XYZ file of C-alpha atoms in Angstrom:
609
model
C 36.124 -71.924 79.834
C 38.505 -73.724 77.488
C 39.956 -72.198 74.362
C 39.617 -73.052 70.668
C 41.826 -71.779 67.857
C 41.646 -72.901 64.224
C 43.501 -71.778 61.094
C 43.438 -72.419 57.355
C 45.578 -70.477 54.899
C 49.082 -70.278 53.428
C 51.053 -69.990 56.679
C 52.378 -72.663 59.031
C 49.397 -73.275 61.322
C 51.204 -74.450 64.464
C 52.766 -71.137 65.647
C 49.531 -69.263 64.884
C 47.494 -71.725 66.937
C 49.933 -71.796 69.863
C 50.043 -67.996 69.952
C 46.250 -67.892 69.936
C 45.993 -70.438 72.738
C 48.479 -68.436 74.781
C 46.219 -65.387 74.445
C 43.331 -67.519 75.739
C 45.177 -68.848 78.796
C 43.181 -66.462 80.989
C 40.074 -68.607 80.362
C 41.485 -71.365 82.594
C 42.605 -74.841 81.511
C 44.317 -78.028 82.669
C 45.632 -79.508 79.389
C 46.322 -78.443 75.817
C 46.619 -79.953 72.364
C 47.005 -79.236 68.673
C 46.372 -81.018 65.366
C 47.758 -79.971 61.990
C 47.179 -81.423 58.540
C 50.017 -81.640 56.045
C 48.316 -82.885 52.903
C 46.262 -85.731 54.310
C 48.662 -86.536 57.157
C 47.392 -85.905 60.680
C 49.788 -84.712 63.376
C 48.390 -84.523 66.907
C 50.330 -83.329 69.957
C 48.785 -83.125 73.455
C 49.993 -82.436 76.985
C 48.585 -82.239 80.493
C 49.169 -79.021 82.408
C 50.249 -75.622 81.138
C 50.754 -74.651 77.513
C 54.541 -74.667 77.968
C 54.358 -78.449 78.262
C 52.778 -78.663 74.807
C 55.350 -76.243 73.411
C 58.164 -78.418 74.760
C 56.661 -81.422 72.963
C 56.378 -79.427 69.723
C 60.043 -78.450 69.933
C 60.966 -82.131 70.073
C 58.332 -83.235 67.568
C 56.951 -80.384 65.435
C 53.464 -80.453 63.951
C 53.629 -79.038 60.426
C 50.934 -78.044 57.970
C 48.884 -74.997 56.985
C 45.583 -76.259 58.412
C 45.121 -76.847 62.102
C 43.035 -76.718 65.260
C 44.122 -76.294 68.869
C 42.544 -76.398 72.302
C 43.071 -75.670 75.971
C 40.798 -77.888 78.081
C 39.135 -77.333 81.446
C 37.939 -80.746 82.618
C 34.207 -81.473 82.744
C 33.889 -85.129 81.697
C 37.065 -87.054 82.513
C 39.993 -86.132 84.718
C 42.771 -83.809 83.516
C 45.179 -86.018 81.571
C 46.971 -86.289 78.240
C 44.539 -88.928 76.989
C 41.547 -86.696 77.777
C 43.146 -83.607 76.223
C 41.825 -82.375 72.883
C 41.980 -82.813 69.895
C 40.160 -86.150 69.714
C 40.352 -88.356 66.635
C 38.118 -91.064 65.203
C 39.621 -92.574 62.057
C 39.756 -89.593 59.675
C 37.887 -87.010 61.833
C 39.587 -84.697 64.339
C 37.637 -82.494 66.775
C 38.178 -79.833 69.436
C 35.145 -78.868 71.528
C 33.989 -76.457 74.223
C 30.781 -77.207 76.103
C 28.965 -80.275 77.402
C 27.204 -83.007 75.412
C 24.274 -83.954 77.613
C 23.261 -87.121 75.728
C 26.791 -88.434 75.247
C 26.188 -91.704 77.130
C 23.255 -92.592 74.897
C 25.251 -91.728 71.772
C 28.305 -93.611 73.017
C 26.303 -96.763 73.650
C 24.881 -96.639 70.121
C 28.272 -96.001 68.540
C 29.892 -98.842 70.480
C 27.259 -101.215 69.114
C 28.283 -100.033 65.642
C 31.889 -101.017 66.376
C 33.422 -97.747 67.540
C 36.138 -97.935 70.204
C 36.759 -95.006 72.550
C 40.117 -94.074 74.034
C 39.169 -91.225 76.409
C 36.692 -90.453 79.182
C 35.396 -87.308 77.481
C 32.064 -86.432 75.942
C 33.947 -84.678 73.109
C 35.211 -87.922 71.595
C 31.581 -88.845 70.856
C 31.406 -85.975 68.343
C 34.441 -87.272 66.459
C 33.009 -90.796 66.248
C 29.528 -89.584 65.323
C 30.865 -87.444 62.472
C 33.089 -90.340 61.382
C 30.105 -92.715 61.337
C 28.091 -90.405 59.094
C 31.117 -89.705 56.899
C 31.515 -93.438 56.394
C 27.887 -93.557 55.244
C 27.711 -90.480 52.972
C 31.303 -89.654 52.021
C 30.680 -85.900 52.438
C 32.481 -84.107 55.292
C 30.123 -81.124 55.488
C 26.999 -83.289 55.380
C 28.414 -85.650 58.005
C 28.990 -82.742 60.396
C 25.415 -81.512 59.941
C 23.924 -84.957 60.528
C 26.063 -85.504 63.629
C 25.363 -82.132 65.224
C 21.639 -82.561 64.637
C 21.792 -85.445 67.148
C 23.848 -83.659 69.784
C 22.051 -82.282 72.841
C 23.757 -79.747 75.067
C 26.233 -76.976 74.285
C 29.104 -76.901 71.866
C 31.630 -74.774 70.073
C 33.535 -77.099 67.739
C 36.265 -76.973 65.133
C 36.610 -80.094 62.974
C 39.110 -81.388 60.416
C 38.956 -84.383 58.077
C 42.007 -86.271 56.757
C 40.249 -87.095 53.491
C 39.278 -83.459 52.841
C 42.339 -81.595 54.127
C 41.460 -78.305 52.420
C 38.360 -77.804 54.547
C 37.873 -76.669 58.146
C 34.411 -76.654 59.741
C 33.300 -74.791 62.872
C 29.886 -74.750 64.557
C 28.253 -73.192 67.618
C 25.422 -73.936 70.004
C 25.511 -72.220 73.393
C 29.311 -71.840 73.452
C 31.044 -68.786 71.948
C 32.809 -68.978 68.594
C 34.214 -66.114 66.509
C 35.465 -66.169 62.913
C 38.381 -64.001 61.795
C 38.769 -62.949 58.170
C 42.335 -62.375 57.033
C 43.931 -61.748 53.653
C 43.628 -65.131 51.939
C 43.321 -66.928 55.263
C 40.707 -67.640 57.922
C 40.748 -68.047 61.693
C 38.252 -69.344 64.216
C 38.488 -69.005 67.989
C 36.442 -68.984 71.155
C 37.401 -65.380 71.931
C 38.649 -62.281 70.157
C 42.194 -61.928 71.639
C 43.320 -65.179 69.983
C 43.112 -63.551 66.534
C 43.756 -59.846 67.135
C 47.372 -59.960 66.030
C 46.238 -61.310 62.629
C 42.931 -59.611 61.876
C 40.344 -57.232 63.313
C 37.533 -58.305 60.956
C 35.370 -60.684 62.976
C 32.102 -62.524 62.460
C 30.242 -63.755 65.547
C 28.494 -67.052 64.965
C 25.011 -67.484 66.385
C 23.575 -70.699 67.788
C 22.852 -73.310 65.145
C 25.271 -71.846 62.600
C 28.092 -73.654 60.811
C 31.077 -71.976 59.143
C 32.934 -73.849 56.395
C 36.392 -72.671 55.377
C 38.661 -73.471 52.464
C 41.879 -71.588 51.677
C 39.964 -69.536 49.083
C 36.603 -68.803 50.701
C 34.236 -69.149 53.621
C 30.488 -69.667 53.813
C 28.042 -69.899 56.713
C 24.841 -71.935 56.886
C 22.354 -73.166 59.434
C 22.231 -76.817 60.495
C 19.961 -77.689 57.593
C 22.397 -76.246 55.069
C 20.520 -73.020 54.287
C 22.886 -70.087 53.633
C 23.168 -67.430 56.346
C 24.275 -63.878 55.537
C 26.515 -62.377 58.221
C 28.156 -58.974 58.514
C 31.666 -58.684 59.867
C 32.548 -56.346 62.729
C 35.757 -54.351 63.011
C 37.253 -54.817 66.481
C 38.905 -51.670 67.802
C 40.910 -53.326 70.575
C 44.604 -53.308 69.777
C 46.728 -56.430 70.392
C 48.680 -54.403 72.966
C 45.507 -54.030 75.036
C 45.752 -57.752 75.731
C 49.451 -57.662 76.673
C 51.001 -56.969 80.082
C 52.582 -53.689 78.996
C 55.457 -53.994 81.476
C 53.394 -55.050 84.498
C 54.296 -58.240 86.323
C 50.768 -59.608 85.982
C 47.699 -58.879 83.887
C 45.740 -58.376 87.104
C 47.987 -55.532 88.249
C 47.861 -53.933 84.800
C 44.080 -54.101 84.842
C 43.886 -52.630 88.346
C 45.940 -49.671 87.127
C 43.841 -49.277 83.971
C 40.747 -48.417 85.982
C 40.974 -44.608 85.817
C 40.989 -44.900 82.015
C 38.346 -47.621 81.779
C 35.974 -45.681 84.024
C 36.480 -42.623 81.836
C 35.729 -44.774 78.771
C 32.538 -46.108 80.387
C 31.379 -42.566 81.133
C 32.482 -41.024 77.818
C 29.682 -39.717 75.626
C 26.968 -40.689 78.091
C 26.714 -37.625 80.325
C 24.344 -34.962 79.055
C 25.189 -32.297 81.589
C 23.237 -29.425 80.103
C 20.071 -31.514 79.820
C 20.643 -33.143 83.181
C 20.214 -36.609 81.668
C 22.103 -39.753 80.672
C 22.504 -41.066 77.122
C 22.680 -44.864 76.816
C 22.964 -45.467 73.102
C 21.995 -49.138 72.926
C 19.574 -49.385 75.855
C 16.716 -50.453 73.597
C 13.973 -49.030 75.827
C 12.065 -45.779 75.345
C 11.498 -43.166 78.047
C 7.898 -44.382 78.272
C 8.974 -47.996 78.766
C 11.462 -46.989 81.458
C 8.821 -44.940 83.230
C 6.312 -47.824 83.195
C 8.586 -50.407 84.853
C 7.304 -51.741 88.175
C 10.143 -54.155 89.039
C 13.709 -55.044 88.079
C 15.300 -58.483 88.380
C 19.106 -58.405 88.374
C 20.822 -61.708 87.616
C 24.560 -62.369 87.559
C 27.325 -64.657 88.843
C 30.362 -64.141 91.063
C 31.874 -60.667 90.917
C 29.092 -59.478 88.597
C 26.566 -60.522 91.249
C 28.384 -58.334 93.769
C 28.098 -55.464 91.288
C 24.388 -56.211 91.055
C 24.038 -55.935 94.838
C 25.452 -52.418 94.669
C 23.190 -51.728 91.690
C 20.167 -52.591 93.818
C 21.101 -49.750 96.187
C 21.555 -47.371 93.252
C 18.294 -48.157 91.461
C 16.043 -48.301 94.500
C 17.489 -45.059 95.878
C 17.540 -43.005 92.682
C 14.657 -44.460 90.647
C 12.453 -45.894 93.434
C 11.881 -49.205 91.624
C 11.898 -52.430 93.666
C 14.835 -54.643 92.727
C 15.349 -58.344 93.259
C 18.776 -59.840 92.687
C 19.436 -63.483 91.913
C 22.495 -65.612 91.464
C 22.035 -66.617 87.838
C 22.313 -70.361 88.447
C 19.290 -70.140 90.776
C 17.066 -67.718 88.863
C 15.176 -70.008 86.501
C 14.759 -72.787 89.046
C 12.495 -70.722 91.292
C 9.926 -69.973 88.555
C 10.546 -66.206 88.824
C 7.747 -63.687 88.358
C 8.411 -61.837 85.117
C 5.840 -59.600 83.403
C 5.756 -57.135 80.536
C 6.183 -54.396 83.162
C 9.360 -55.870 84.610
C 12.933 -55.544 83.416
C 15.493 -58.310 83.742
C 18.989 -56.850 83.966
C 21.854 -59.235 83.277
C 25.450 -58.485 84.229
C 28.305 -60.414 82.617
C 31.865 -59.401 81.760
C 32.219 -61.930 78.947
C 28.617 -62.019 77.779
C 28.934 -65.783 77.482
C 28.260 -66.981 81.057
C 26.055 -70.047 80.623
C 23.899 -69.590 83.727
C 23.289 -65.910 82.980
C 22.415 -66.751 79.378
C 19.932 -69.352 80.624
C 18.387 -66.713 82.897
C 18.059 -64.358 79.940
C 16.140 -66.955 77.976
C 13.922 -67.710 80.959
C 12.998 -64.033 81.292
C 12.374 -63.565 77.564
C 10.306 -66.736 77.501
C 8.037 -65.188 80.125
C 7.575 -62.035 78.063
C 9.847 -59.704 80.001
C 12.150 -57.000 78.706
C 15.856 -57.848 78.955
C 18.846 -55.501 79.102
C 22.445 -56.505 79.816
C 25.576 -54.823 81.113
C 28.472 -56.407 79.267
C 32.069 -55.800 78.246
C 32.320 -57.877 75.062
C 30.715 -56.474 71.931
C 28.384 -58.875 70.101
C 28.702 -61.589 72.749
C 25.821 -64.048 73.048
C 24.133 -62.215 75.933
C 24.510 -58.846 74.192
C 23.011 -60.176 70.967
C 20.035 -61.848 72.638
C 19.138 -58.938 74.922
C 16.673 -56.216 73.969
C 19.277 -53.631 74.925
C 22.857 -53.436 76.152
C 25.081 -51.098 78.139
C 28.663 -51.795 77.108
C 31.269 -51.085 79.768
C 34.107 -50.416 77.278
C 36.688 -51.830 79.696
C 38.692 -53.531 76.942
C 39.861 -57.139 77.245
C 40.222 -58.351 80.830
C 42.757 -61.171 80.870
C 43.252 -61.826 84.594
C 40.774 -64.412 85.880
C 40.047 -62.326 88.997
C 37.884 -59.474 87.734
C 38.954 -55.916 88.564
C 38.323 -53.277 85.906
C 35.234 -55.150 84.678
C 33.762 -54.888 88.190
C 34.275 -51.156 88.656
C 33.032 -50.362 85.145
C 29.940 -52.470 85.877
C 29.335 -50.298 88.943
C 29.587 -47.167 86.814
C 27.241 -48.649 84.199
C 24.730 -49.516 86.924
C 24.942 -45.988 88.289
C 24.372 -44.506 84.833
C 21.325 -46.742 84.418
C 19.980 -45.731 87.823
C 20.336 -42.052 86.891
C 18.641 -42.691 83.546
C 15.755 -44.473 85.264
C 15.459 -41.729 87.853
C 15.143 -39.057 85.176
C 12.646 -41.114 83.140
C 10.480 -41.764 86.182
C 10.644 -38.242 87.583
C 12.332 -39.249 90.849
C 15.347 -37.090 89.961
C 15.389 -33.554 88.654
C 17.777 -32.273 86.027
C 19.694 -30.478 88.796
C 19.945 -33.729 90.783
C 21.386 -35.500 87.777
C 23.838 -32.713 86.994
C 25.159 -32.940 90.562
C 25.773 -36.681 90.171
C 27.377 -36.134 86.761
C 29.848 -33.734 88.343
C 30.833 -36.376 90.901
C 31.187 -39.005 88.168
C 33.487 -36.783 86.131
C 35.809 -36.425 89.152
C 35.919 -40.165 89.760
C 38.815 -41.168 87.427
C 41.090 -38.639 89.143
C 40.076 -39.943 92.571
C 40.848 -43.468 91.368
C 44.341 -42.322 90.434
C 44.764 -40.950 93.960
C 43.552 -44.259 95.399
C 46.106 -46.195 93.354
C 48.838 -44.166 95.076
C 48.069 -46.298 98.157
C 49.598 -49.318 96.427
C 52.919 -49.269 98.288
C 51.190 -48.875 101.666
C 48.838 -51.771 100.890
C 51.779 -53.961 99.878
C 53.305 -53.394 103.328
C 50.003 -54.337 104.968
C 49.943 -57.491 102.817
C 53.398 -58.451 104.130
C 52.126 -58.188 107.688
C 49.053 -60.369 107.152
C 50.073 -62.748 104.332
C 50.371 -65.757 106.660
C 46.890 -65.489 108.152
C 44.765 -68.583 107.593
C 41.443 -66.725 107.581
C 40.133 -63.212 106.896
C 36.827 -61.554 107.735
C 35.467 -58.632 105.682
C 32.680 -56.361 106.945
C 30.657 -53.438 105.633
C 27.182 -51.924 105.799
C 24.823 -50.577 103.145
C 26.397 -50.368 99.712
C 29.772 -51.268 101.265
C 28.550 -54.747 102.217
C 28.830 -56.021 98.599
C 32.389 -54.635 98.519
C 33.158 -56.721 101.609
C 31.869 -59.770 99.715
C 33.967 -58.828 96.693
C 37.081 -58.278 98.797
C 36.704 -61.712 100.383
C 36.159 -63.306 96.973
C 39.278 -61.675 95.527
C 41.411 -62.985 98.386
C 39.992 -66.504 98.062
C 40.366 -66.570 94.293
C 44.031 -65.743 93.990
C 45.713 -66.375 97.361
C 43.698 -69.480 98.394
C 43.188 -68.022 101.885
C 39.776 -68.656 103.400
C 37.829 -65.399 103.646
C 34.221 -64.430 104.311
C 32.307 -61.204 103.816
C 29.490 -60.171 106.162
C 27.161 -57.247 106.747
C 28.730 -55.602 109.787
C 25.401 -55.652 111.615
C 25.383 -59.445 111.415
C 28.646 -59.817 113.319
C 26.938 -60.526 116.642
C 24.798 -63.193 114.965
C 27.702 -65.601 114.568
C 30.963 -64.267 113.080
C 32.000 -62.628 116.374
C 32.760 -66.124 117.674
C 35.655 -66.336 115.197
C 37.427 -63.207 116.373
C 40.718 -63.554 118.196
C 44.192 -62.090 117.982
C 45.013 -64.196 114.900
C 42.097 -63.034 112.731
C 42.545 -60.044 110.392
C 39.234 -58.202 109.931
C 38.920 -55.816 106.993
C 36.330 -53.186 107.916
C 34.930 -50.848 105.267
C 34.255 -47.655 107.198
C 34.121 -44.695 104.790
C 32.229 -41.538 105.708
C 28.631 -42.398 104.840
C 25.234 -42.792 106.504
C 26.274 -45.929 108.392
C 29.686 -44.660 109.541
C 28.912 -44.487 113.271
C 27.346 -47.944 113.335
C 30.283 -49.533 111.505
C 32.735 -47.837 113.887
C 30.778 -49.403 116.751
C 31.063 -52.828 115.101
C 34.773 -52.245 114.599
C 35.220 -51.389 118.270
C 33.677 -54.757 119.157
C 36.294 -56.479 116.998
C 39.115 -54.506 118.619
C 37.821 -55.341 122.113
C 38.233 -59.042 121.307
C 41.762 -58.745 119.981
C 40.939 -58.857 116.278
C 43.426 -57.197 113.934
C 41.450 -54.507 112.124
C 42.437 -53.282 108.661
C 40.199 -50.225 108.249
C 39.369 -48.768 104.836
C 38.187 -45.223 105.488
C 37.755 -41.915 103.649
C 38.532 -38.341 104.521
C 40.023 -37.319 107.871
C 39.879 -40.402 110.096
C 42.253 -39.361 112.880
C 39.840 -40.840 115.432
C 40.623 -44.320 114.070
C 44.380 -43.899 114.498
C 45.744 -46.052 117.307
C 42.661 -48.263 117.373
C 43.375 -50.316 114.265
C 46.284 -52.410 113.042
C 46.260 -50.683 109.648
C 44.395 -47.699 108.200
C 43.847 -47.234 104.448
C 42.326 -43.865 103.481
C 40.674 -43.408 100.086
C 39.560 -39.982 98.814
C 36.108 -38.748 99.749
C 33.353 -38.783 97.135
C 29.584 -39.129 97.205
C 28.136 -41.986 99.230
C 26.913 -43.679 96.038
C 30.348 -43.657 94.400
C 32.398 -44.639 97.465
C 32.050 -48.399 96.681
C 34.045 -47.852 93.495
C 36.924 -46.288 95.430
C 36.891 -48.790 98.313
C 37.046 -51.632 95.748
C 40.613 -50.656 94.837
C 42.222 -51.487 98.235
C 40.338 -54.816 98.163
C 41.910 -55.646 94.805
C 45.414 -54.517 95.754
C 45.408 -56.297 99.122
C 44.399 -59.605 97.498
C 46.921 -59.099 94.696
C 49.909 -58.420 96.958
C 49.107 -61.257 99.359
C 48.855 -63.648 96.394
C 52.167 -62.444 94.938
C 53.893 -62.803 98.317
C 52.522 -66.329 98.669
C 53.729 -67.221 95.166
C 50.389 -68.262 93.678
C 49.466 -68.016 89.989
C 47.779 -64.616 90.147
C 46.434 -64.439 86.583
C 45.396 -68.087 86.322
C 44.420 -69.317 89.792
C 43.846 -73.025 90.165
C 40.478 -74.550 89.242
C 39.092 -71.234 87.956
C 38.167 -70.070 84.471
C 37.616 -66.554 83.196
C 34.406 -67.288 81.351
C 32.143 -70.034 82.711
C 30.431 -71.226 79.547
C 28.982 -74.471 80.937
C 26.378 -74.824 83.677
């Protein structure tokens, strides 16, 4: 959530910061602001709503200077408003902040007794006043920041300026992502990589408890006590164009169409066909450790949780290991059973999801092994895990996840195959057969995307429905959940996903001639049973949109709409049936005129609990 961009160097800071914030719009926000320093003069501009509102203010009243910080805010403490927008200022200290300060009321009460007056409802303003109080006492900007942050409880990613020391910018991290960019005689700091890609590819990822201090000439990193920390930079291979729309109307549509390539990238270099095995370069676990596992806990949120549900089918079927799956925000509150023989598998597109990160630390604290499936290199979850399977999907800008989801499914399948080989539940021939099907998958995805025009016509027919029901069985049930979530996220239509076998236990009462029911009925082991469930919907007047595979002439005439994806193995069908779910939600949202890439109230990366 939220976005931070900071700059210090020879250039005008304002356009650099605004461009960076624009590249972080996908994270979700409700207000924006910027502060620049010109000598010792502070210039702050803030606006409620979209970034264009801030840009309009800057056209009327520019903010000049070669040092600056900017922010897009997603409200936690205090309603969305100009006065609650960042940056916040206390005398000579200016702050932008991502995260939540848990002890802010206690700190605020103490600061008020010392004579500090607050102008906003935010917890962030406490940081500005706390730093200002210590600066008043010691006269040293860097020391004041250390003393202040030592008192803060909660999570933060901060960028801080000081009027009296205008040639210094300070950034610090605890539980909220922050990345440093090294340019030629200039430095950048941001909450995510895309904000800086057009200026530099040399990045340093700050760890919790680290502070970066920048001047125009140099940068140094320390811990909170002031001890130097040596960090190595990473070269980011994403191009700036990978984060642009590339001619598509929306990022979401671009990312839907990127899936044949991203799946190929996830598979690339990992299929050892001759050996009948899978190579996962950063897994961090030996064959012996994989073979000794007696349980896997999968934890994730939202779309990643749906991927985990499919992963449970994969792992239990192919590797014969029992799998439990938890919503990450619930995992640590049930005192989960974690042993040195269990594996906790985390799934997160961003690698910064706060609840998933908390689950990781819970599992490690209990002595368990931890591996993550993640898209962002060197993210917090990737760094803290014992091993990682990167999905290589490239930056996903649209808030509603598409290519991240399908690449997570592929990564889960690769892991299941790897586990099956390590544990002896799959032979080399078995694995080679699955590898062959995987290699054909990108082409089958391209064929599935050719259904786009047909799905747009279906969207026109059903765009005015007030409710949708999605149904599937087996490994298609999580795809029903994901399809319902996609529709809710971007079109704001109420939708629910159900196991088809549960229909007679309640949802059947909802069915009438006004209810569209999306039924996932590809050719698999549960085909006949799902057809039977579908017939029950038709008998009650429900409007069935069937997603099938292969020759489904028997469904013709029984359903309101029939979408046919190519046939593949039963395990890989969920990846193909995901595509119509994404396209149907996308086209309905476009027809209804909603903000597809930045739906209301949602953020791309949920970095607070």
